[in-house]
Amino acid sequence: MASSSLSLPNPQPLSLPSHSHHHHPLRKPHALAFSKNSIFNPLAISLSKTHLKMSSKAVPLTVKSSLIDPDGGTIVDLVVPEAEKAAKRAEAAAMPAVRMTRVDLEWIHVVSEGWASPLKGFMREEEYLQCLHFNCLRMGDGSFVNMSLPIVLAIGDEEKERIGGDGGDVALVGPDGDFVAILRRVQIYKHNKEERIARTWGTTAPGLPYVEAAITPAGNWLIGGDLEVLEPIKYNDGLDNYRLSPRELRKEFDRRQADAVFAFQLRNPVHNGHALLMNDTRRRLLDMGYKNPILLLHPLGGFTKEDDVPLDVRMEQHSKVLEDGVLDPKTTIVAIFPSPMHYAGPTEVQWHAKARVNAGANFYIVGRDPAGMSHPTEKRDLYDPDHGKKVLGMAPGLEKLNILPFRVAAYDTVAKKMAFFDPSRAKDFLFISGTKMRTYARTGESPPDGFMCPGGWEVLVNYYKSLQTEEANQQPATV
């Protein structure tokens, strides 16, 4: 099995290819004026310094970000060394080629940086079946690592015919026509979409966003193999300095002398309820005896459904949250998690947790209905809101990760702030969902005072105003 042993090239410095700017194929660019300076990431500077200057009498750091070992023991790095790139590119030009979608490219990004360690490429059939049926992969030594979402590449009949049989090599071409990677020693096997969808989501109901975007239109075959990535994946959207790899994050945890790292996954703007949960988690860790717990605020940056707030708007909003002091910049690292979003509930939350293990987080915050969504055809949640945290506490391969369930936060109409829900006075609490929050911003209605910091709320209001202006300009003239 491809993932049972690891032999890694030396990590290479990141470069910024000019040819890799990509647009989201499912969402029109919005008209929000985006200021790179307003969300400048200071980590881009700190990460360029190999060590902090220390006096000759300074004691070497004993705290290491190896607070938790990556799955497989080593972080996978699949970007080819600089000296080999020209030869690999020439080799790719002579191979059968497969054109990838934007989502495929996001998965290459994920795998190439080691988020899915020990996976070294798109899954071959044996890995795919283990993932689909057991939510984990068996290592060569008999141990298991968690792997709950299939990371696969689909091809059509024509591409399968052109590639021929198993065992050869294939060039992977990006949406813009540039060579992105080579897939070595390929294996082609049937893409049973119904089985994949049913086992990943627990339903085949129509209207699942990732299914409609990435599976239904995909080919009837899957091609697996080992990846050699020709250049680090960049998007040239003003946010690449936030896309820190697992290696870079571990280095930053070391620099800050973290003795605990707790990760918070989100795909929505940060309101004061989120901040309450994150700050309370840090307090709990201090109470447990940790001296310097560091928060990894880690918004998802890959595919999201069309009515979600776009990544650039969310990142600007997160920046305002730190500027307004709702979260402490000294104990918070904001970075982008490049994975696509499935909205697959308890199955997907395992992937979100496993990837943060590889990035060095040894605590993971989980709340109500993680990675969930409303049922696409019925008026109910698709998943039981408590099952995500229950599954994480039992998931094979995640035993080394500390799961931190949190209490439900809601708006306390008496205290006029976000607070932990008190069942004894339930009538005093107002629950403001992500959908309700977006409705407030879209209609121009202000949320209750204390729901979100003013700077962050202004970012959202401006975004929805820009959408309304854009929609108005696109209306056909009345004859």
GROMACS .gro file of C-alpha atoms in nm:
model
  479
    1MET     CA    1   0.000   0.000   0.000
    2ALA     CA    2   0.137   0.339  -0.096
    3SER     CA    3   0.097   0.492   0.247
    4SER     CA    4   0.268   0.223   0.454
    5SER     CA    5   0.619   0.365   0.433
    6LEU     CA    6   0.756   0.715   0.407
    7SER     CA    7   1.062   0.841   0.222
    8LEU     CA    8   1.042   1.216   0.187
    9PRO     CA    9   1.238   1.468  -0.017
   10ASN     CA   10   1.392   1.757   0.172
   11PRO     CA   11   1.142   2.041   0.218
   12GLN     CA   12   1.196   2.315  -0.037
   13PRO     CA   13   1.144   2.691  -0.005
   14LEU     CA   14   0.807   2.806  -0.131
   15SER     CA   15   0.794   2.988  -0.462
   16LEU     CA   16   0.510   3.187  -0.616
   17PRO     CA   17   0.439   3.078  -0.973
   18SER     CA   18   0.269   3.344  -1.179
   19HIS     CA   19   0.060   3.095  -1.371
   20SER     CA   20  -0.147   2.953  -1.087
   21HIS     CA   21  -0.421   3.211  -1.033
   22HIS     CA   22  -0.755   3.033  -1.021
   23HIS     CA   23  -1.113   3.151  -0.987
   24HIS     CA   24  -1.384   2.958  -0.809
   25PRO     CA   25  -1.591   2.807  -1.090
   26LEU     CA   26  -1.914   2.810  -0.891
   27ARG     CA   27  -1.923   3.163  -0.759
   28LYS     CA   28  -1.899   3.495  -0.936
   29PRO     CA   29  -1.634   3.735  -0.803
   30HIS     CA   30  -1.799   3.990  -0.580
   31ALA     CA   31  -1.747   4.363  -0.591
   32LEU     CA   32  -1.609   4.409  -0.240
   33ALA     CA   33  -1.302   4.631  -0.241
   34PHE     CA   34  -1.039   4.403  -0.087
   35SER     CA   35  -0.740   4.555   0.089
   36LYS     CA   36  -0.440   4.325   0.122
   37ASN     CA   37  -0.296   4.551   0.389
   38SER     CA   38  -0.607   4.518   0.603
   39ILE     CA   39  -0.547   4.146   0.651
   40PHE     CA   40  -0.168   4.133   0.632
   41ASN     CA   41  -0.039   3.827   0.811
   42PRO     CA   42   0.256   3.901   1.042
   43LEU     CA   43   0.347   3.533   1.027
   44ALA     CA   44   0.483   3.591   0.679
   45ILE     CA   45   0.759   3.788   0.848
   46SER     CA   46   0.813   3.572   1.152
   47LEU     CA   47   0.835   3.255   0.948
   48SER     CA   48   1.117   3.400   0.738
   49LYS     CA   49   1.335   3.420   1.049
   50THR     CA   50   1.485   3.085   1.134
   51HIS     CA   51   1.520   3.155   1.506
   52LEU     CA   52   1.458   3.431   1.755
   53LYS     CA   53   1.776   3.609   1.862
   54MET     CA   54   1.884   3.477   2.199
   55SER     CA   55   2.159   3.591   2.433
   56SER     CA   56   2.458   3.364   2.486
   57LYS     CA   57   2.319   3.279   2.830
   58ALA     CA   58   1.975   3.187   2.699
   59VAL     CA   59   1.851   2.839   2.772
   60PRO     CA   60   1.761   2.645   2.452
   61LEU     CA   61   1.391   2.588   2.400
   62THR     CA   62   1.270   2.266   2.556
   63VAL     CA   63   0.911   2.308   2.442
   64LYS     CA   64   0.861   2.161   2.095
   65SER     CA   65   0.563   2.171   1.863
   66SER     CA   66   0.606   1.796   1.834
   67LEU     CA   67   0.344   1.799   2.107
   68ILE     CA   68   0.174   1.536   1.894
   69ASP     CA   69   0.334   1.322   1.626
   70PRO     CA   70   0.198   1.340   1.270
   71ASP     CA   71   0.024   1.030   1.140
   72GLY     CA   72   0.287   0.791   1.013
   73GLY     CA   73   0.559   0.967   1.214
   74THR     CA   74   0.668   1.213   0.942
   75ILE     CA   75   0.491   1.493   0.756
   76VAL     CA   76   0.463   1.414   0.387
   77ASP     CA   77   0.612   1.673   0.149
   78LEU     CA   78   0.547   1.597  -0.217
   79VAL     CA   79   0.687   1.908  -0.389
   80VAL     CA   80   0.984   1.804  -0.605
   81PRO     CA   81   1.327   1.955  -0.527
   82GLU     CA   82   1.416   2.270  -0.723
   83ALA     CA   83   1.699   2.098  -0.909
   84GLU     CA   84   1.463   1.834  -1.049
   85LYS     CA   85   1.175   2.056  -1.158
   86ALA     CA   86   1.284   2.124  -1.517
   87ALA     CA   87   1.344   1.755  -1.589
   88LYS     CA   88   1.014   1.653  -1.428
   89ARG     CA   89   0.825   1.917  -1.626
   90ALA     CA   90   0.979   1.791  -1.952
   91GLU     CA   91   0.890   1.435  -1.854
   92ALA     CA   92   0.531   1.538  -1.782
   93ALA     CA   93   0.496   1.691  -2.128
   94ALA     CA   94   0.546   1.347  -2.285
   95MET     CA   95   0.286   1.169  -2.067
   96PRO     CA   96  -0.088   1.115  -2.111
   97ALA     CA   97  -0.253   1.410  -1.938
   98VAL     CA   98  -0.554   1.447  -1.710
   99ARG     CA   99  -0.719   1.788  -1.675
  100MET     CA  100  -0.815   1.869  -1.315
  101THR     CA  101  -1.091   2.082  -1.166
  102ARG     CA  102  -1.043   2.352  -0.904
  103VAL     CA  103  -1.148   2.105  -0.633
  104ASP     CA  104  -0.896   1.847  -0.759
  105LEU     CA  105  -0.628   2.114  -0.731
  106GLU     CA  106  -0.731   2.186  -0.373
  107TRP     CA  107  -0.688   1.818  -0.290
  108ILE     CA  108  -0.340   1.819  -0.446
  109HIS     CA  109  -0.260   2.116  -0.221
  110VAL     CA  110  -0.387   1.923   0.083
  111VAL     CA  111  -0.194   1.604   0.006
  112SER     CA  112   0.128   1.773  -0.111
  113GLU     CA  113   0.177   1.961   0.218
  114GLY     CA  114   0.110   1.663   0.441
  115TRP     CA  115  -0.235   1.744   0.581
  116ALA     CA  116  -0.337   1.390   0.487
  117SER     CA  117  -0.011   1.224   0.601
  118PRO     CA  118   0.080   0.944   0.552
  119LEU     CA  119  -0.113   0.954   0.222
  120LYS     CA  120   0.125   1.025  -0.067
  121GLY     CA  121  -0.117   1.077  -0.350
  122PHE     CA  122  -0.467   1.011  -0.474
  123MET     CA  123  -0.601   0.690  -0.323
  124ARG     CA  124  -0.559   0.358  -0.497
  125GLU     CA  125  -0.845   0.112  -0.462
  126GLU     CA  126  -0.718  -0.056  -0.143
  127GLU     CA  127  -0.684   0.279   0.035
  128TYR     CA  128  -1.018   0.399  -0.102
  129LEU     CA  129  -1.204   0.092   0.027
  130GLN     CA  130  -1.045   0.116   0.372
  131CYS     CA  131  -1.138   0.484   0.391
  132LEU     CA  132  -1.492   0.430   0.266
  133HIS     CA  133  -1.574   0.130   0.485
  134PHE     CA  134  -1.355   0.174   0.794
  135ASN     CA  135  -1.274   0.550   0.805
  136CYS     CA  136  -0.908   0.461   0.856
  137LEU     CA  137  -0.597   0.319   0.687
  138ARG     CA  138  -0.387   0.029   0.810
  139MET     CA  139  -0.015   0.104   0.824
  140GLY     CA  140   0.260  -0.141   0.741
  141ASP     CA  141   0.318  -0.214   1.110
  142GLY     CA  142  -0.048  -0.300   1.167
  143SER     CA  143  -0.142   0.029   1.333
  144PHE     CA  144  -0.422   0.251   1.207
  145VAL     CA  145  -0.444   0.618   1.113
  146ASN     CA  146  -0.776   0.796   1.074
  147MET     CA  147  -0.887   0.876   0.718
  148SER     CA  148  -1.259   0.939   0.687
  149LEU     CA  149  -1.294   1.119   0.351
  150PRO     CA  150  -1.191   0.969   0.016
  151ILE     CA  151  -0.919   1.174  -0.151
  152VAL     CA  152  -0.958   1.061  -0.509
  153LEU     CA  153  -0.924   1.180  -0.868
  154ALA     CA  154  -1.199   1.097  -1.117
  155ILE     CA  155  -1.149   1.048  -1.491
  156GLY     CA  156  -1.382   0.975  -1.781
  157ASP     CA  157  -1.394   0.689  -2.029
  158GLU     CA  158  -1.193   0.876  -2.291
  159GLU     CA  159  -0.913   0.958  -2.046
  160LYS     CA  160  -0.908   0.598  -1.923
  161GLU     CA  161  -0.871   0.477  -2.282
  162ARG     CA  162  -0.590   0.722  -2.348
  163ILE     CA  163  -0.399   0.624  -2.033
  164GLY     CA  164  -0.425   0.252  -2.098
  165GLY     CA  165  -0.367   0.003  -1.819
  166ASP     CA  166  -0.233   0.029  -1.466
  167GLY     CA  167   0.126   0.091  -1.371
  168GLY     CA  168   0.214   0.387  -1.592
  169ASP     CA  169   0.260   0.756  -1.513
  170VAL     CA  170   0.019   1.041  -1.587
  171ALA     CA  171   0.063   1.419  -1.604
  172LEU     CA  172  -0.191   1.627  -1.412
  173VAL     CA  173  -0.287   1.957  -1.574
  174GLY     CA  174  -0.445   2.244  -1.380
  175PRO     CA  175  -0.765   2.429  -1.475
  176ASP     CA  176  -0.551   2.690  -1.653
  177GLY     CA  177  -0.363   2.433  -1.861
  178ASP     CA  178  -0.036   2.434  -1.665
  179PHE     CA  179   0.142   2.116  -1.557
  180VAL     CA  180   0.082   2.075  -1.183
  181ALA     CA  181   0.198   1.726  -1.094
  182ILE     CA  182   0.289   1.376  -1.204
  183LEU     CA  183   0.091   1.077  -1.080
  184ARG     CA  184   0.319   0.773  -1.065
  185ARG     CA  185   0.238   0.401  -1.091
  186VAL     CA  186  -0.129   0.463  -1.145
  187GLN     CA  187  -0.418   0.232  -1.076
  188ILE     CA  188  -0.759   0.283  -1.240
  189TYR     CA  189  -1.073   0.145  -1.078
  190LYS     CA  190  -1.451   0.192  -1.092
  191HIS     CA  191  -1.604   0.509  -0.944
  192ASN     CA  192  -1.927   0.384  -0.787
  193LYS     CA  193  -2.072   0.725  -0.711
  194GLU     CA  194  -2.384   0.604  -0.532
  195GLU     CA  195  -2.182   0.393  -0.288
  196ARG     CA  196  -1.934   0.675  -0.229
  197ILE     CA  197  -2.208   0.930  -0.164
  198ALA     CA  198  -2.416   0.702   0.060
  199ARG     CA  199  -2.120   0.600   0.276
  200THR     CA  200  -1.974   0.951   0.305
  201TRP     CA  201  -2.298   1.144   0.370
  202GLY     CA  202  -2.536   0.874   0.493
  203THR     CA  203  -2.785   0.982   0.228
  204THR     CA  204  -2.818   1.010  -0.149
  205ALA     CA  205  -3.072   1.292  -0.129
  206PRO     CA  206  -3.035   1.546  -0.410
  207GLY     CA  207  -2.888   1.886  -0.328
  208LEU     CA  208  -2.568   1.795  -0.142
  209PRO     CA  209  -2.334   2.083  -0.241
  210TYR     CA  210  -2.006   1.891  -0.277
  211VAL     CA  211  -2.180   1.606  -0.458
  212GLU     CA  212  -2.337   1.839  -0.713
  213ALA     CA  213  -2.013   2.031  -0.765
  214ALA     CA  214  -1.751   1.758  -0.761
  215ILE     CA  215  -1.899   1.407  -0.785
  216THR     CA  216  -2.208   1.406  -1.007
  217PRO     CA  217  -2.027   1.571  -1.302
  218ALA     CA  218  -1.710   1.364  -1.248
  219GLY     CA  219  -1.603   1.063  -1.453
  220ASN     CA  220  -1.694   0.701  -1.387
  221TRP     CA  221  -1.338   0.594  -1.302
  222LEU     CA  222  -1.095   0.680  -1.025
  223ILE     CA  223  -0.720   0.698  -1.079
  224GLY     CA  224  -0.483   0.660  -0.787
  225GLY     CA  225  -0.107   0.688  -0.756
  226ASP     CA  226   0.186   0.864  -0.592
  227LEU     CA  227   0.207   1.241  -0.645
  228GLU     CA  228   0.509   1.445  -0.744
  229VAL     CA  229   0.401   1.810  -0.732
  230LEU     CA  230   0.595   2.045  -0.962
  231GLU     CA  231   0.532   2.371  -0.772
  232PRO     CA  232   0.375   2.456  -0.436
  233ILE     CA  233   0.008   2.535  -0.492
  234LYS     CA  234  -0.056   2.910  -0.484
  235TYR     CA  235  -0.371   3.110  -0.560
  236ASN     CA  236  -0.233   3.466  -0.593
  237ASP     CA  237  -0.544   3.606  -0.425
  238GLY     CA  238  -0.376   3.814  -0.155
  239LEU     CA  239  -0.420   3.534   0.099
  240ASP     CA  240  -0.131   3.297   0.024
  241ASN     CA  241   0.065   3.427   0.324
  242TYR     CA  242  -0.213   3.280   0.542
  243ARG     CA  243  -0.184   2.934   0.383
  244LEU     CA  244   0.070   2.791   0.624
  245SER     CA  245   0.168   2.428   0.575
  246PRO     CA  246   0.179   2.181   0.865
  247ARG     CA  247   0.558   2.223   0.877
  248GLU     CA  248   0.529   2.602   0.891
  249LEU     CA  249   0.265   2.588   1.163
  250ARG     CA  250   0.475   2.354   1.377
  251LYS     CA  251   0.769   2.592   1.334
  252GLU     CA  252   0.554   2.882   1.453
  253PHE     CA  253   0.429   2.685   1.753
  254ASP     CA  254   0.794   2.628   1.843
  255ARG     CA  255   0.873   2.998   1.800
  256ARG     CA  256   0.593   3.089   2.040
  257GLN     CA  257   0.700   2.818   2.287
  258ALA     CA  258   0.353   2.664   2.290
  259ASP     CA  259   0.301   2.386   2.542
  260ALA     CA  260  -0.051   2.319   2.408
  261VAL     CA  261  -0.213   2.397   2.072
  262PHE     CA  262  -0.592   2.397   2.042
  263ALA     CA  263  -0.749   2.416   1.698
  264PHE     CA  264  -1.085   2.567   1.604
  265GLN     CA  265  -1.231   2.478   1.263
  266LEU     CA  266  -1.483   2.718   1.111
  267ARG     CA  267  -1.625   2.829   0.778
  268ASN     CA  268  -1.834   3.122   0.905
  269PRO     CA  269  -1.743   3.470   1.033
  270VAL     CA  270  -1.634   3.479   1.398
  271HIS     CA  271  -1.897   3.614   1.634
  272ASN     CA  272  -1.857   3.680   2.005
  273GLY     CA  273  -2.001   3.338   2.088
  274HIS     CA  274  -1.715   3.173   1.900
  275ALA     CA  275  -1.471   3.402   2.080
  276LEU     CA  276  -1.625   3.310   2.415
  277LEU     CA  277  -1.570   2.941   2.338
  278MET     CA  278  -1.208   2.993   2.228
  279ASN     CA  279  -1.118   3.217   2.521
  280ASP     CA  280  -1.289   2.982   2.765
  281THR     CA  281  -1.094   2.689   2.618
  282ARG     CA  282  -0.768   2.871   2.680
  283ARG     CA  283  -0.874   2.941   3.038
  284ARG     CA  284  -0.955   2.573   3.089
  285LEU     CA  285  -0.612   2.473   2.956
  286LEU     CA  286  -0.442   2.721   3.192
  287ASP     CA  287  -0.645   2.573   3.477
  288MET     CA  288  -0.513   2.230   3.373
  289GLY     CA  289  -0.158   2.354   3.427
  290TYR     CA  290  -0.047   2.456   3.078
  291LYS     CA  291   0.160   2.774   3.071
  292ASN     CA  292   0.124   2.891   2.712
  293PRO     CA  293  -0.170   2.743   2.519
  294ILE     CA  294  -0.185   2.876   2.162
  295LEU     CA  295  -0.507   2.898   1.960
  296LEU     CA  296  -0.498   2.788   1.597
  297LEU     CA  297  -0.793   2.973   1.443
  298HIS     CA  298  -0.815   2.774   1.122
  299PRO     CA  299  -1.089   2.870   0.875
  300LEU     CA  300  -1.154   2.634   0.589
  301GLY     CA  301  -1.030   2.774   0.260
  302GLY     CA  302  -1.133   2.525  -0.008
  303PHE     CA  303  -1.467   2.462  -0.179
  304THR     CA  304  -1.771   2.589   0.011
  305LYS     CA  305  -2.136   2.613  -0.091
  306GLU     CA  306  -2.249   2.922  -0.275
  307ASP     CA  307  -2.440   3.088   0.008
  308ASP     CA  308  -2.142   3.070   0.248
  309VAL     CA  309  -1.944   3.389   0.304
  310PRO     CA  310  -1.643   3.385   0.064
  311LEU     CA  311  -1.296   3.324   0.202
  312ASP     CA  312  -1.153   3.673   0.144
  313VAL     CA  313  -1.445   3.835   0.329
  314ARG     CA  314  -1.412   3.589   0.617
  315MET     CA  315  -1.039   3.652   0.646
  316GLU     CA  316  -1.090   4.028   0.654
  317GLN     CA  317  -1.357   3.978   0.921
  318HIS     CA  318  -1.125   3.755   1.127
  319SER     CA  319  -0.859   4.024   1.105
  320LYS     CA  320  -1.101   4.279   1.253
  321VAL     CA  321  -1.179   4.041   1.539
  322LEU     CA  322  -0.810   4.040   1.634
  323GLU     CA  323  -0.777   4.415   1.577
  324ASP     CA  324  -1.069   4.480   1.813
  325GLY     CA  325  -0.909   4.261   2.080
  326VAL     CA  326  -1.188   4.003   2.087
  327LEU     CA  327  -0.911   3.745   2.048
  328ASP     CA  328  -0.553   3.805   2.166
  329PRO     CA  329  -0.309   3.819   1.869
  330LYS     CA  330  -0.024   3.712   2.097
  331THR     CA  331  -0.186   3.378   2.169
  332THR     CA  332  -0.371   3.329   1.839
  333ILE     CA  333  -0.247   3.208   1.501
  334VAL     CA  334  -0.483   3.266   1.208
  335ALA     CA  335  -0.413   3.045   0.909
  336ILE     CA  336  -0.612   2.895   0.621
  337PHE     CA  337  -0.688   2.522   0.606
  338PRO     CA  338  -0.689   2.448   0.229
  339SER     CA  339  -0.933   2.155   0.230
  340PRO     CA  340  -1.260   2.152   0.035
  341MET     CA  341  -1.574   2.128   0.249
  342HIS     CA  342  -1.806   1.826   0.221
  343TYR     CA  343  -2.074   1.914   0.484
  344ALA     CA  344  -2.063   1.544   0.580
  345GLY     CA  345  -2.112   1.580   0.955
  346PRO     CA  346  -1.961   1.313   1.183
  347THR     CA  347  -1.771   1.158   0.891
  348GLU     CA  348  -1.608   1.485   0.791
  349VAL     CA  349  -1.531   1.610   1.142
  350GLN     CA  350  -1.286   1.321   1.174
  351TRP     CA  351  -1.097   1.453   0.872
  352HIS     CA  352  -1.092   1.805   1.017
  353ALA     CA  353  -0.945   1.673   1.342
  354LYS     CA  354  -0.694   1.438   1.178
  355ALA     CA  355  -0.553   1.712   0.956
  356ARG     CA  356  -0.492   1.936   1.260
  357VAL     CA  357  -0.300   1.652   1.426
  358ASN     CA  358  -0.061   1.662   1.132
  359ALA     CA  359  -0.029   2.039   1.179
  360GLY     CA  360   0.074   1.989   1.543
  361ALA     CA  361  -0.248   2.062   1.734
  362ASN     CA  362  -0.296   1.832   2.033
  363PHE     CA  363  -0.637   1.971   2.135
  364TYR     CA  364  -0.940   2.006   1.908
  365ILE     CA  365  -1.252   2.209   1.990
  366VAL     CA  366  -1.577   2.052   1.879
  367GLY     CA  367  -1.925   2.190   1.925
  368ARG     CA  368  -2.279   2.139   1.804
  369ASP     CA  369  -2.332   1.977   1.463
  370PRO     CA  370  -1.972   2.010   1.335
  371ALA     CA  371  -1.945   2.001   0.954
  372GLY     CA  372  -2.323   1.965   0.940
  373MET     CA  373  -2.591   2.132   0.732
  374SER     CA  374  -2.966   2.138   0.691
  375HIS     CA  375  -3.115   1.841   0.510
  376PRO     CA  376  -3.123   1.936   0.141
  377THR     CA  377  -3.489   1.838   0.088
  378GLU     CA  378  -3.649   1.829   0.435
  379LYS     CA  379  -3.685   2.089   0.712
  380ARG     CA  380  -3.444   1.933   0.962
  381ASP     CA  381  -3.075   1.896   1.032
  382LEU     CA  382  -2.906   1.634   0.820
  383TYR     CA  383  -2.719   1.495   1.125
  384ASP     CA  384  -2.785   1.462   1.496
  385PRO     CA  385  -2.612   1.772   1.640
  386ASP     CA  386  -2.443   1.569   1.918
  387HIS     CA  387  -2.307   1.289   1.702
  388GLY     CA  388  -2.001   1.476   1.576
  389LYS     CA  389  -1.843   1.517   1.919
  390LYS     CA  390  -1.945   1.163   2.020
  391VAL     CA  391  -1.784   1.016   1.708
  392LEU     CA  392  -1.464   1.214   1.763
  393GLY     CA  393  -1.435   1.071   2.112
  394MET     CA  394  -1.447   0.716   1.972
  395ALA     CA  395  -1.283   0.747   1.628
  396PRO     CA  396  -1.005   0.495   1.554
  397GLY     CA  397  -0.670   0.661   1.490
  398LEU     CA  398  -0.756   0.978   1.684
  399GLU     CA  399  -0.685   0.843   2.032
  400LYS     CA  400  -0.380   1.068   2.076
  401LEU     CA  401  -0.584   1.385   2.013
  402ASN     CA  402  -0.755   1.555   2.309
  403ILE     CA  403  -1.115   1.639   2.216
  404LEU     CA  404  -1.261   1.949   2.386
  405PRO     CA  405  -1.641   1.957   2.364
  406PHE     CA  406  -1.781   2.298   2.452
  407ARG     CA  407  -2.104   2.418   2.600
  408VAL     CA  408  -2.357   2.588   2.376
  409ALA     CA  409  -2.323   2.966   2.353
  410ALA     CA  410  -2.616   3.195   2.270
  411TYR     CA  411  -2.714   3.559   2.304
  412ASP     CA  412  -2.816   3.643   2.661
  413THR     CA  413  -3.090   3.906   2.622
  414VAL     CA  414  -3.061   4.004   2.991
  415ALA     CA  415  -2.682   4.049   3.002
  416LYS     CA  416  -2.686   4.173   2.639
  417LYS     CA  417  -2.387   3.965   2.536
  418MET     CA  418  -2.299   3.618   2.414
  419ALA     CA  419  -2.293   3.372   2.705
  420PHE     CA  420  -2.309   3.003   2.778
  421PHE     CA  421  -2.666   2.877   2.758
  422ASP     CA  422  -2.838   2.835   3.094
  423PRO     CA  423  -3.131   2.589   3.065
  424SER     CA  424  -3.285   2.723   3.387
  425ARG     CA  425  -3.367   3.049   3.210
  426ALA     CA  426  -3.391   2.929   2.853
  427LYS     CA  427  -3.638   3.204   2.757
  428ASP     CA  428  -3.366   3.467   2.808
  429PHE     CA  429  -3.145   3.326   2.532
  430LEU     CA  430  -3.159   3.396   2.160
  431PHE     CA  431  -2.998   3.150   1.919
  432ILE     CA  432  -2.855   3.322   1.611
  433SER     CA  433  -2.757   3.065   1.349
  434GLY     CA  434  -2.514   3.126   1.065
  435THR     CA  435  -2.813   3.152   0.832
  436LYS     CA  436  -2.979   3.410   1.060
  437MET     CA  437  -2.653   3.605   1.087
  438ARG     CA  438  -2.621   3.619   0.708
  439THR     CA  439  -2.985   3.731   0.684
  440TYR     CA  440  -2.918   4.019   0.925
  441ALA     CA  441  -2.620   4.133   0.718
  442ARG     CA  442  -2.801   4.092   0.387
  443THR     CA  443  -3.108   4.291   0.494
  444GLY     CA  444  -2.910   4.558   0.676
  445GLU     CA  445  -3.070   4.469   1.009
  446SER     CA  446  -2.830   4.506   1.301
  447PRO     CA  447  -2.775   4.206   1.529
  448PRO     CA  448  -2.813   4.255   1.904
  449ASP     CA  449  -2.538   4.459   2.069
  450GLY     CA  450  -2.258   4.230   2.180
  451PHE     CA  451  -2.317   3.965   1.911
  452MET     CA  452  -2.012   4.058   1.701
  453CYS     CA  453  -1.741   4.321   1.718
  454PRO     CA  454  -1.841   4.635   1.520
  455GLY     CA  455  -1.544   4.617   1.280
  456GLY     CA  456  -1.618   4.257   1.191
  457TRP     CA  457  -1.988   4.326   1.140
  458GLU     CA  458  -1.910   4.617   0.910
  459VAL     CA  459  -1.707   4.383   0.685
  460LEU     CA  460  -2.010   4.154   0.644
  461VAL     CA  461  -2.255   4.438   0.581
  462ASN     CA  462  -2.027   4.587   0.315
  463TYR     CA  463  -1.996   4.248   0.145
  464TYR     CA  464  -2.373   4.197   0.120
  465LYS     CA  465  -2.422   4.554   0.001
  466SER     CA  466  -2.172   4.486  -0.276
  467LEU     CA  467  -2.366   4.173  -0.375
  468GLN     CA  468  -2.692   4.366  -0.391
  469THR     CA  469  -2.530   4.634  -0.606
  470GLU     CA  470  -2.388   4.370  -0.837
  471GLU     CA  471  -2.724   4.193  -0.867
  472ALA     CA  472  -2.901   4.523  -0.939
  473ASN     CA  473  -2.652   4.605  -1.214
  474GLN     CA  474  -2.712   4.267  -1.375
  475GLN     CA  475  -3.092   4.307  -1.396
  476PRO     CA  476  -3.210   4.342  -1.758
  477ALA     CA  477  -3.351   4.683  -1.848
  478THR     CA  478  -3.729   4.704  -1.849
  479VAL     CA  479  -3.868   4.756  -2.198
   0.00000   0.00000   0.00000
